[in-house]
Amino acid sequence: MLNYLQDARVIPAAPTAPARDVAIVNLSLDVSRRSFLAGAGGALTVAAFAGSAEAFIRYPTGGETMPHGLRTDPLTFVTLHGDGSVEIVAHRAEMGQGARTSLPMVLADEMGADWDQVSLRQAPGDEATYGNQDTDGSRSMRHHLQTMRQIGASIRHMLASAAAQKWEVEVSAVEVGVHEVKSGENTAGFGELAELAMRQPVPDFEALNFKDAADFRYIGTGDVSIYDIRDITTGKAIYGADVMLPGMKVAVIARPPVVGAEPTAFDSADAEEIPGVERIETLPSSIPPAKFAPLGGVAVIASNTDAAIKGRDALKVTWGDSPHASYNSEAYLAEMRETAKQPGQVLREEGDVDAAFAGAAKTVTRQYAQAHMVHATMEPPVAVAQVANGKAEIWAPVQSPYGARQDIAAALGMPVADVTVHMTLLGGGFGRKSKCDYAIEAALLSQKIGAPVKVQWTREDDIRHGFNHTTSVERIEAAVDADGKVVGWRHNSVAPSILSTFAPDSGHQFFIENGMGHIDVPFEIPNLRCENGKAMAHARIGWFRAVSNVPRAWAIQSFAAELAEELGKDQKEMLLELIGSDRKLDPPTQGFPENFWDYGEVYEEYPIDTARLKNVLNLAADKSGWGAEAPDGEGWGLAVHRSFVTYVATAAKVKIVDGQITVPEVHMAVDCGFAVNPERIRSQMEGAAVMGMTLALHSAITYEDGAVVQSNYHDYEMVRSTNFPQVVHTHIVEHPFSVHASGVGEPGVPPVAPAIANAVFNATGKRLRDLPFGESI
Amino acid sequence: MATLKLNGEERRIDGPDDMSLLWAVRDLAGLTGTKYGCGAGLCGACTVHVDGVAVRSCLTTLSEVAGKEVTTIEGLSETGDHPVQAAWRELNVPQCGFCQAGQIMQAASLLAATPNPTDQEILEEMEGNICRCGCYERIVAAVRHASTGI
Ligand code: FES
Ligand code: FES
């Protein structure tokens, strides 16, 4: 019926892909656990769904080294009620990526709960209790899949033990089915056993049995709707602005147009005339590095949002000077283009690059650029705070509720214990809502006026005062030998760093940015150098969905297609040749720096696997019918990129209609290891195609005299229903549980823009090198 | 101040004449299903029905709706099962969900006037509604689903 539903089927991995071997982890600890299990006989095993030993072999994830790590206490996450209902805690932020549904769904499946009887409770920011809650980096499924399964298996075990106790039988004679427990003649619903089950000792990991994949009802099936869908479609879902407290005031703030400027004078007479405006307060300005400190400014506080916005717009503020008042982003981009031509700091060096270039039969050099972007989440930043009697309570759409709690406590001068942060649903996040400046504003204002305060950002505020995606120039040079083989590679990446928001700016990118598609380039080229040229920041730089992977994939994937053109090769064949043989990159012997960052994971667990990379490329290309002749004004383009340890390839079709770039069809091939919720994986790939097209065509934040030029959706445009990627086919590579699951919130984005640009080239012969490149050609 | 029929109920809303309907509905009437996205008629998140037709509540003032019938997402269907809402659930349309009340109200308005829209009519009608999460393909499919049942 609908193409994306037809795409529901999962595509088996190519038989040659060595992915399965990669992922079977050989921790001696787990081996001994398994032998213990095998030798334990039936004493502690639960008969139903008792999986094979392979059903769950534990592997390490970076989740263990995140602040506060991971929690597995079933009593924290699950409450069984006497009426049979099951309450599960959702501890991560929900911003459209599906974590609030998918993690509890895993738990419910493993424990045997019927999803229709599950209700969710959103955890407040409390990492001591729930473990790490920083919802970012495409980590939710990667880090929490195993703990959710463990908790589910623990509850199932406790239900069985309760039944055994009640019926005076061996645990091994008890079967836990779907919301039902049985032994011989005896049956009981979960409700009947709830109280007794919750009092059972929490079993050790070694005592647990896990389901075989064949017994999953929800995991891997994609049959579960998002939990909040009824509330969303009936207007009952609660986002940040929907929190209303008795006596609450609304504040809208005039912030410095240039970061760091102070209000030197203001005239609020007109603002105070507006019915509903009650008072005016100032907030101290900040200048990077100030982490998530509010920008400061003048707040208009009113009885309702309409009055607060009108009051703010009626303020006349005189702003002082700032060291960033001369920032002009166009001139800055030109400077970066020059910087990129000079040698930068060397980050990775393999082979003899200078000799390769000296002896080259041909060299190819190109530069690719990107403008700043802001997130423009559909829900602009907003937060509600009540600071009273030495306590602070905050309701806000934040990606890191515990991080926000710490920052708010510090700003208020209160102990963390006296601050509570409740997470609402997020109307989009994309990294913007990792930065809690808006929640700090609400807390400071509430503390100041002694009443609950909602701080509402307007769209203009959001566009002008965000934490920008950086602006960048990527210069790539290739040395080609007499046989047409690429034997040398130099890539200089120049961009203001996120680090400048946190520490005095060195002008250089740091190891996390370096690890996002730059030094981890997966090409088999014997002589290779990655450099970083200096670029100072003049705006607040933050992270935007997929972060540095966006400009790196843009550059490398465009360059690969340009090389193909230069060398007279097919673009897909060129990419496959550059990627080279099936192998896992070996960072220590390939010139990687010691601080190489593989998304916070132990490299051996999530190596850069070229077979998986080539597999998704071939999959997307095959599905698109790559190689067929296209009519005039039409063309396909390819790109492939690994980010957040997930592999995604895009094949995009472009059709030029009256000079306008349209994208009638896209294939997204994704390998995210074990695919837990294929339905949300597809929706993330569809969304990535749209956001990728938006950033390719439209997304530019520019600065003149230190201030952002754009202000709303008319000059910071979004792809709309009249020109969007009309049909997105998602092809998911199938893997067993042993191939570690990874996230999909970000990795879909990077390959989209270069695939579209490569398609534009194939349709028109015109090569685009700067993002955004506009809608017309 | 204005008296209007809000979701079928006669209501007196005590706000200034030039107050935008969006904030009147949200802050004064306490109906938070209608969302603020841009305040400038550019995104459609604030879409409600005035006398059955989709309008941008952020660009409509309280005085303009005096004596009229205003329907918000909360009042689209008593049970929450308007064919458009049902289609949205059937096709699992939302990601973050923030734009969806506006999308649903726009789609319901289209189908009330044009029960069997062409694909082109759907695309054009929905053009004013931004979805930053990028659910367009499903939105268009759900409108079609609500109109034809397929
Ligand atoms: S809020 Fe009214 S159109 Fe955007
Ligand atoms: S679902 Fe998030 S903006 Fe549409």
XYZ file of N, CA and C in Angstrom, chain A residues 84-251:
504
model
N -2.580 -5.720 37.048
C -1.935 -6.315 35.871
C -1.174 -5.312 35.032
N -1.347 -4.043 35.318
C -0.613 -3.067 34.512
C 0.855 -3.041 34.940
N 1.680 -2.637 34.017
C 3.128 -2.603 34.243
C 3.608 -1.191 33.956
N 4.273 -0.609 34.945
C 4.801 0.740 34.737
C 6.300 0.641 34.489
N 6.729 1.220 33.388
C 8.154 1.183 33.036
C 8.665 2.614 32.985
N 9.861 2.801 33.478
C 10.467 4.130 33.477
C 11.186 4.375 32.147
N 10.853 5.504 31.527
C 11.619 5.975 30.369
C 12.600 6.997 30.911
N 13.892 6.725 30.783
C 14.849 7.597 31.462
C 15.616 8.505 30.518
N 15.428 8.345 29.219
C 16.124 9.175 28.236
C 15.141 10.188 27.646
N 15.673 11.207 26.997
C 14.818 12.241 26.427
C 14.194 11.762 25.121
N 12.936 12.158 24.918
C 12.258 11.842 23.660
C 12.146 13.098 22.820
N 12.757 13.075 21.636
C 12.719 14.260 20.772
C 12.293 13.910 19.353
N 11.664 12.735 19.225
C 11.220 12.303 17.904
C 12.001 11.110 17.392
N 13.095 10.786 18.101
C 13.927 9.667 17.648
C 13.364 8.332 18.103
N 12.485 8.349 19.101
C 11.797 7.118 19.487
C 12.325 6.407 20.721
N 13.306 6.981 21.406
C 13.907 6.282 22.551
C 12.893 5.992 23.650
N 11.961 6.919 23.852
C 10.982 6.746 24.933
C 10.111 5.515 24.694
N 9.887 5.176 23.449
C 9.136 3.968 23.138
C 10.057 2.758 23.037
N 11.152 2.916 22.315
C 11.938 1.735 21.939
C 12.614 1.054 23.122
N 13.148 1.818 24.080
C 13.827 1.162 25.205
C 12.830 0.417 26.099
N 11.733 1.059 26.535
C 10.745 0.296 27.306
C 10.162 -0.888 26.519
N 10.060 -0.744 25.216
C 9.561 -1.841 24.379
C 10.479 -3.057 24.473
N 11.782 -2.810 24.514
C 12.752 -3.900 24.659
C 12.540 -4.591 26.008
N 12.424 -3.782 27.037
C 12.231 -4.313 28.387
C 10.943 -5.145 28.448
N 9.873 -4.581 27.885
C 8.566 -5.258 27.920
C 8.628 -6.592 27.192
N 9.297 -6.604 26.061
C 9.397 -7.834 25.286
C 10.135 -8.902 26.096
N 11.278 -8.515 26.646
C 12.103 -9.489 27.369
C 11.379 -10.008 28.616
N 10.586 -9.174 29.278
C 9.924 -9.635 30.511
C 8.633 -10.407 30.241
N 8.126 -10.318 29.006
C 6.881 -11.004 28.687
C 5.649 -10.129 28.850
N 5.826 -8.819 28.973
C 4.671 -7.937 29.150
C 3.945 -7.700 27.839
N 2.644 -7.542 27.963
C 1.820 -7.164 26.823
C 1.901 -5.633 26.718
N 2.341 -5.133 25.589
C 2.588 -3.685 25.435
C 1.333 -2.862 25.753
N 0.165 -3.439 25.470
C -1.077 -2.696 25.736
C -1.295 -2.464 27.230
N -0.594 -3.206 28.051
C -0.768 -3.026 29.499
C 0.408 -2.287 30.140
N 1.216 -1.709 29.277
C 2.387 -0.978 29.773
C 2.076 0.516 29.808
N 2.403 1.158 30.907
C 2.372 2.619 30.921
C 3.782 3.103 31.232
N 4.093 4.302 30.776
C 5.448 4.820 30.970
C 5.452 5.942 31.986
N 6.520 5.989 32.739
C 6.768 7.128 33.619
C 8.091 7.747 33.188
N 8.069 9.050 32.915
C 9.296 9.718 32.498
C 10.121 10.057 33.736
N 11.368 9.620 33.755
C 12.229 9.876 34.914
C 12.632 11.345 34.965
N 12.761 11.888 36.146
C 13.377 13.216 36.244
C 14.887 13.091 36.057
N 15.580 14.212 36.018
C 17.037 14.172 35.895
C 17.659 13.656 37.176
N 18.085 12.407 37.186
C 18.616 11.783 38.398
C 19.501 10.614 37.981
N 20.735 10.925 37.671
C 21.617 9.886 37.120
C 22.116 8.913 38.174
N 22.134 9.347 39.441
C 22.539 8.400 40.483
C 21.562 7.226 40.499
N 20.293 7.504 40.222
C 19.282 6.456 40.229
C 19.183 5.730 38.887
N 19.133 6.500 37.803
C 18.814 5.900 36.501
C 20.017 5.647 35.613
N 21.205 6.085 36.037
C 22.360 6.004 35.152
C 22.339 7.166 34.180
N 23.254 7.153 33.241
C 23.411 8.301 32.353
C 22.133 8.584 31.550
N 21.780 9.870 31.498
C 20.556 10.269 30.794
C 20.817 11.256 29.665
N 22.073 11.507 29.374
C 22.436 12.508 28.370
C 22.091 11.971 26.975
N 20.969 12.412 26.445
C 20.418 11.841 25.217
C 21.011 12.576 24.023
N 22.038 11.976 23.448
C 22.903 12.669 22.508
C 23.806 11.614 21.896
N 24.402 11.938 20.762
C 25.417 11.036 20.214
C 24.864 9.706 19.712
N 23.577 9.663 19.407
C 22.962 8.422 18.905
C 23.287 7.237 19.816
N 23.171 7.486 21.123
C 23.646 6.500 22.097
C 22.569 5.674 22.777
N 21.298 6.094 22.709
C 20.299 5.442 23.570
C 20.249 3.938 23.337
N 20.068 3.536 22.105
C 19.970 2.105 21.842
C 21.329 1.430 21.981
N 22.374 2.126 21.536
C 23.718 1.539 21.591
C 24.099 1.205 23.040
N 23.762 2.084 23.948
C 24.210 1.890 25.331
C 23.190 1.182 26.219
N 21.934 1.232 25.877
C 20.924 0.773 26.834
C 20.156 -0.471 26.402
N 20.429 -0.969 25.208
C 19.738 -2.182 24.765
C 19.986 -3.331 25.740
N 21.239 -3.537 26.110
C 21.553 -4.683 26.972
C 20.968 -4.522 28.368
N 21.020 -3.290 28.893
C 20.493 -3.121 30.255
C 18.977 -3.298 30.258
N 18.319 -2.840 29.194
C 16.864 -3.030 29.142
C 16.521 -4.520 29.080
N 17.302 -5.262 28.325
C 17.049 -6.708 28.263
C 17.318 -7.358 29.619
N 18.396 -6.923 30.251
C 18.728 -7.501 31.558
C 17.626 -7.221 32.574
N 17.118 -5.989 32.568
C 16.056 -5.644 33.519
C 14.806 -6.470 33.221
N 14.492 -6.591 31.921
C 13.318 -7.383 31.536
C 13.455 -8.831 31.972
N 14.634 -9.405 31.753
C 14.856 -10.799 32.138
C 14.803 -10.944 33.661
N 15.255 -9.918 34.367
C 15.218 -9.970 35.836
C 13.773 -10.006 36.332
N 12.937 -9.163 35.767
C 11.537 -9.132 36.191
C 10.845 -10.457 35.852
N 11.153 -10.983 34.685
C 10.556 -12.274 34.312
C 10.964 -13.347 35.328
N 12.228 -13.295 35.715
C 12.732 -14.251 36.698
C 12.011 -14.064 38.040
N 11.792 -12.816 38.418
C 11.139 -12.542 39.710
C 9.672 -12.975 39.692
N 9.032 -12.829 38.542
C 7.649 -13.315 38.412
C 7.614 -14.839 38.576
N 8.582 -15.498 37.954
C 8.632 -16.962 38.051
C 8.915 -17.411 39.484
N 9.833 -16.710 40.141
C 10.144 -17.071 41.530
C 8.929 -16.858 42.428
N 8.181 -15.780 42.161
C 6.983 -15.519 42.962
C 5.969 -16.640 42.777
N 5.804 -17.044 41.515
C 4.849 -18.117 41.240
C 5.285 -19.417 41.907
N 6.593 -19.684 41.837
C 7.114 -20.920 42.443
C 6.850 -20.927 43.942
N 7.029 -19.781 44.541
C 6.805 -19.653 45.978
C 5.320 -19.850 46.307
N 4.480 -19.229 45.509
C 3.041 -19.271 45.761
C 2.483 -20.680 45.580
N 2.942 -21.363 44.532
C 2.395 -22.680 44.216
C 3.233 -23.813 44.798
N 4.303 -23.436 45.466
C 5.216 -24.408 46.061
C 5.715 -25.418 45.037
N 6.246 -24.887 43.943
C 6.860 -25.743 42.913
C 8.279 -25.223 42.666
N 9.060 -26.003 41.924
C 10.389 -25.547 41.517
C 10.245 -24.412 40.516
N 11.176 -23.482 40.567
C 11.152 -22.388 39.582
C 11.229 -22.954 38.165
N 11.980 -24.033 38.034
C 12.162 -24.604 36.695
C 10.850 -25.135 36.125
N 9.860 -25.324 36.976
C 8.571 -25.828 36.494
C 7.617 -24.697 36.152
N 8.108 -23.480 36.244
C 7.245 -22.327 35.986
C 7.540 -21.764 34.601
N 6.477 -21.427 33.882
C 6.646 -20.801 32.578
C 6.068 -19.403 32.600
N 6.837 -18.472 32.102
C 6.321 -17.112 31.981
C 5.961 -16.883 30.521
N 4.683 -16.652 30.284
C 4.221 -16.385 28.916
C 3.990 -14.905 28.745
N 3.034 -14.560 27.877
C 2.742 -13.148 27.664
C 1.753 -12.680 28.721
N 2.233 -11.931 29.643
C 1.441 -11.386 30.730
C 0.739 -12.466 31.543
N 1.361 -13.614 31.583
C 0.736 -14.747 32.246
C 1.823 -15.703 32.723
N 1.582 -16.315 33.864
C 2.555 -17.261 34.414
C 1.845 -18.585 34.654
N 2.518 -19.697 34.343
C 1.885 -21.011 34.421
C 2.802 -22.031 35.069
N 2.171 -22.997 35.742
C 2.894 -24.200 36.141
C 1.854 -25.286 36.320
N 1.906 -26.306 35.489
C 0.893 -27.362 35.556
C -0.485 -26.771 35.439
N -1.313 -27.061 36.474
C -2.706 -26.580 36.474
C -2.810 -25.100 36.837
N -1.765 -24.610 37.464
C -1.826 -23.239 37.984
C -1.550 -22.206 36.908
N -2.366 -21.158 36.873
C -2.043 -19.995 36.037
C -2.332 -18.731 36.840
N -1.587 -17.691 36.535
C -1.825 -16.404 37.184
C -1.424 -15.299 36.229
N -2.159 -14.206 36.296
C -1.762 -13.028 35.529
C -0.637 -12.322 36.259
N 0.001 -11.373 35.567
C 1.076 -10.612 36.210
C 0.552 -9.857 37.437
N -0.693 -9.387 37.355
C -1.260 -8.613 38.450
C -1.350 -9.408 39.737
N -1.776 -10.637 39.592
C -1.933 -11.513 40.758
C -0.599 -11.750 41.482
N 0.468 -11.780 40.702
C 1.784 -12.066 41.279
C 2.576 -10.801 41.576
N 1.971 -9.643 41.228
C 2.741 -8.397 41.240
C 3.446 -8.162 42.568
N 2.685 -8.196 43.637
C 3.237 -7.818 44.924
C 4.351 -8.776 45.356
N 4.071 -10.056 45.192
C 5.055 -11.065 45.588
C 6.309 -10.974 44.701
N 6.084 -10.735 43.437
C 7.226 -10.653 42.511
C 8.128 -9.480 42.867
N 7.520 -8.354 43.213
C 8.322 -7.171 43.525
C 9.130 -7.379 44.809
N 8.769 -8.371 45.620
C 9.506 -8.636 46.862
C 10.574 -9.723 46.694
N 10.670 -10.319 45.527
C 11.692 -11.354 45.291
C 13.079 -10.716 45.241
N 14.081 -11.469 45.645
C 15.439 -10.917 45.498
C 15.747 -10.663 44.020
N 16.478 -9.613 43.772
C 16.865 -9.313 42.385
C 17.923 -10.320 41.952
N 17.662 -11.061 40.900
C 18.618 -12.111 40.497
C 19.922 -11.531 39.956
N 20.993 -12.291 40.131
C 22.272 -11.914 39.515
C 22.182 -12.126 38.009
N 23.054 -11.426 37.304
C 23.088 -11.605 35.842
C 23.277 -13.066 35.474
N 24.133 -13.755 36.237
C 24.444 -15.148 35.927
C 23.222 -16.055 36.004
N 22.218 -15.641 36.740
C 21.035 -16.480 36.918
C 20.004 -16.264 35.820
N 20.244 -15.296 34.978
C 19.209 -14.905 34.022
C 19.240 -15.731 32.750
N 18.058 -15.906 32.190
C 17.943 -16.458 30.852
C 17.364 -15.398 29.940
N 17.831 -15.407 28.718
C 17.350 -14.403 27.767
C 16.630 -15.083 26.623
N 15.708 -14.339 26.053
C 14.935 -14.898 24.947
C 15.793 -15.085 23.710
N 15.439 -16.109 22.933
C 16.008 -16.222 21.598
C 15.302 -15.226 20.693
N 16.007 -14.801 19.667
C 15.431 -13.813 18.740
C 14.089 -14.296 18.185
N 13.969 -15.606 17.984
C 12.725 -16.141 17.411
C 11.537 -15.884 18.320
N 11.779 -15.660 19.594
C 10.673 -15.461 20.542
C 10.321 -13.997 20.758
N 11.054 -13.093 20.124
C 10.717 -11.678 20.291
C 9.357 -11.373 19.673
N 8.576 -10.583 20.389
C 7.283 -10.148 19.855
C 7.348 -8.721 19.326
N 8.197 -7.912 19.925
C 8.294 -6.494 19.524
C 9.673 -6.148 18.964
N 10.710 -6.685 19.606
C 12.073 -6.362 19.162
C 12.255 -6.881 17.741
N 12.704 -6.004 16.880
C 12.988 -6.410 15.505
C 11.782 -6.479 14.592
N 10.582 -6.290 15.157
C 9.396 -6.437 14.315
C 8.882 -5.109 13.785
N 9.094 -4.044 14.553
C 8.602 -2.741 14.105
C 7.098 -2.603 14.178
N 6.441 -3.406 15.006
C 4.980 -3.364 15.064
C 4.430 -2.466 16.163
N 5.288 -1.852 16.932
C 4.806 -1.044 18.054
C 4.753 0.431 17.654
N 3.596 1.047 17.868
C 3.473 2.485 17.588
C 4.178 3.265 18.676
N 4.532 4.508 18.386
C 5.150 5.297 19.449
C 4.135 5.489 20.578
N 4.645 5.461 21.790
C 3.798 5.439 22.972
C 2.862 6.649 23.032
N 3.354 7.800 22.616
C 2.588 9.037 22.785
C 1.694 9.363 21.607
N 1.485 8.418 20.711
C 0.838 8.807 19.453
C -0.597 9.302 19.648
N -1.334 8.716 20.596
C -2.701 9.204 20.793
C -2.683 10.622 21.374
N -1.835 10.844 22.337
C -1.750 12.188 22.921
C -1.285 13.215 21.883
N -0.349 12.807 21.047
C 0.145 13.743 20.030
C -0.966 14.091 19.044
N -1.735 13.100 18.647
C -2.754 13.360 17.623
C -4.016 13.994 18.203
N -4.122 14.077 19.507
C -5.304 14.712 20.099
C -4.952 16.001 20.849
N -3.691 16.399 20.779
C -3.293 17.658 21.399
C -3.051 17.573 22.895
N -2.910 16.360 23.412
C -2.729 16.220 24.867
C -1.274 16.038 25.289
N -0.406 15.800 24.334
C 1.006 15.581 24.688
C 1.584 16.863 25.288
N 2.423 16.706 26.281
C 2.965 17.881 26.987
C 4.414 18.149 26.571
N 4.589 19.299 25.945
C 5.923 19.809 25.597
C 6.254 20.925 26.585
N 7.410 21.551 26.406
C 7.863 22.537 27.385
C 6.872 23.647 27.660
N 6.348 24.254 26.594
C 5.477 25.417 26.773
C 4.114 25.038 27.341
N 3.810 23.749 27.366
C 2.471 23.326 27.802
C 2.362 23.190 29.315
N 3.470 23.416 29.994
C 3.455 23.355 31.465
C 2.925 24.693 31.985
N 1.861 24.641 32.761
C 1.250 25.853 33.316
C 1.211 25.693 34.836
N 1.720 26.672 35.563
C 1.677 26.613 37.029
C 0.820 27.769 37.540
N 0.177 27.578 38.687
C -0.592 28.693 39.255
C 0.334 29.882 39.523
N -0.120 31.062 39.133
C 0.671 32.274 39.392
C 1.869 32.444 38.481
N 1.942 31.613 37.448
C 3.120 31.646 36.571
C 3.158 32.898 35.692
N 4.338 33.479 35.556
C 4.562 34.614 34.655
C 5.301 34.122 33.428
N 5.182 34.902 32.343
C 5.892 34.542 31.114
C 6.937 35.605 30.809
N 8.152 35.178 30.544
C 9.233 36.107 30.218
C 9.710 35.884 28.792
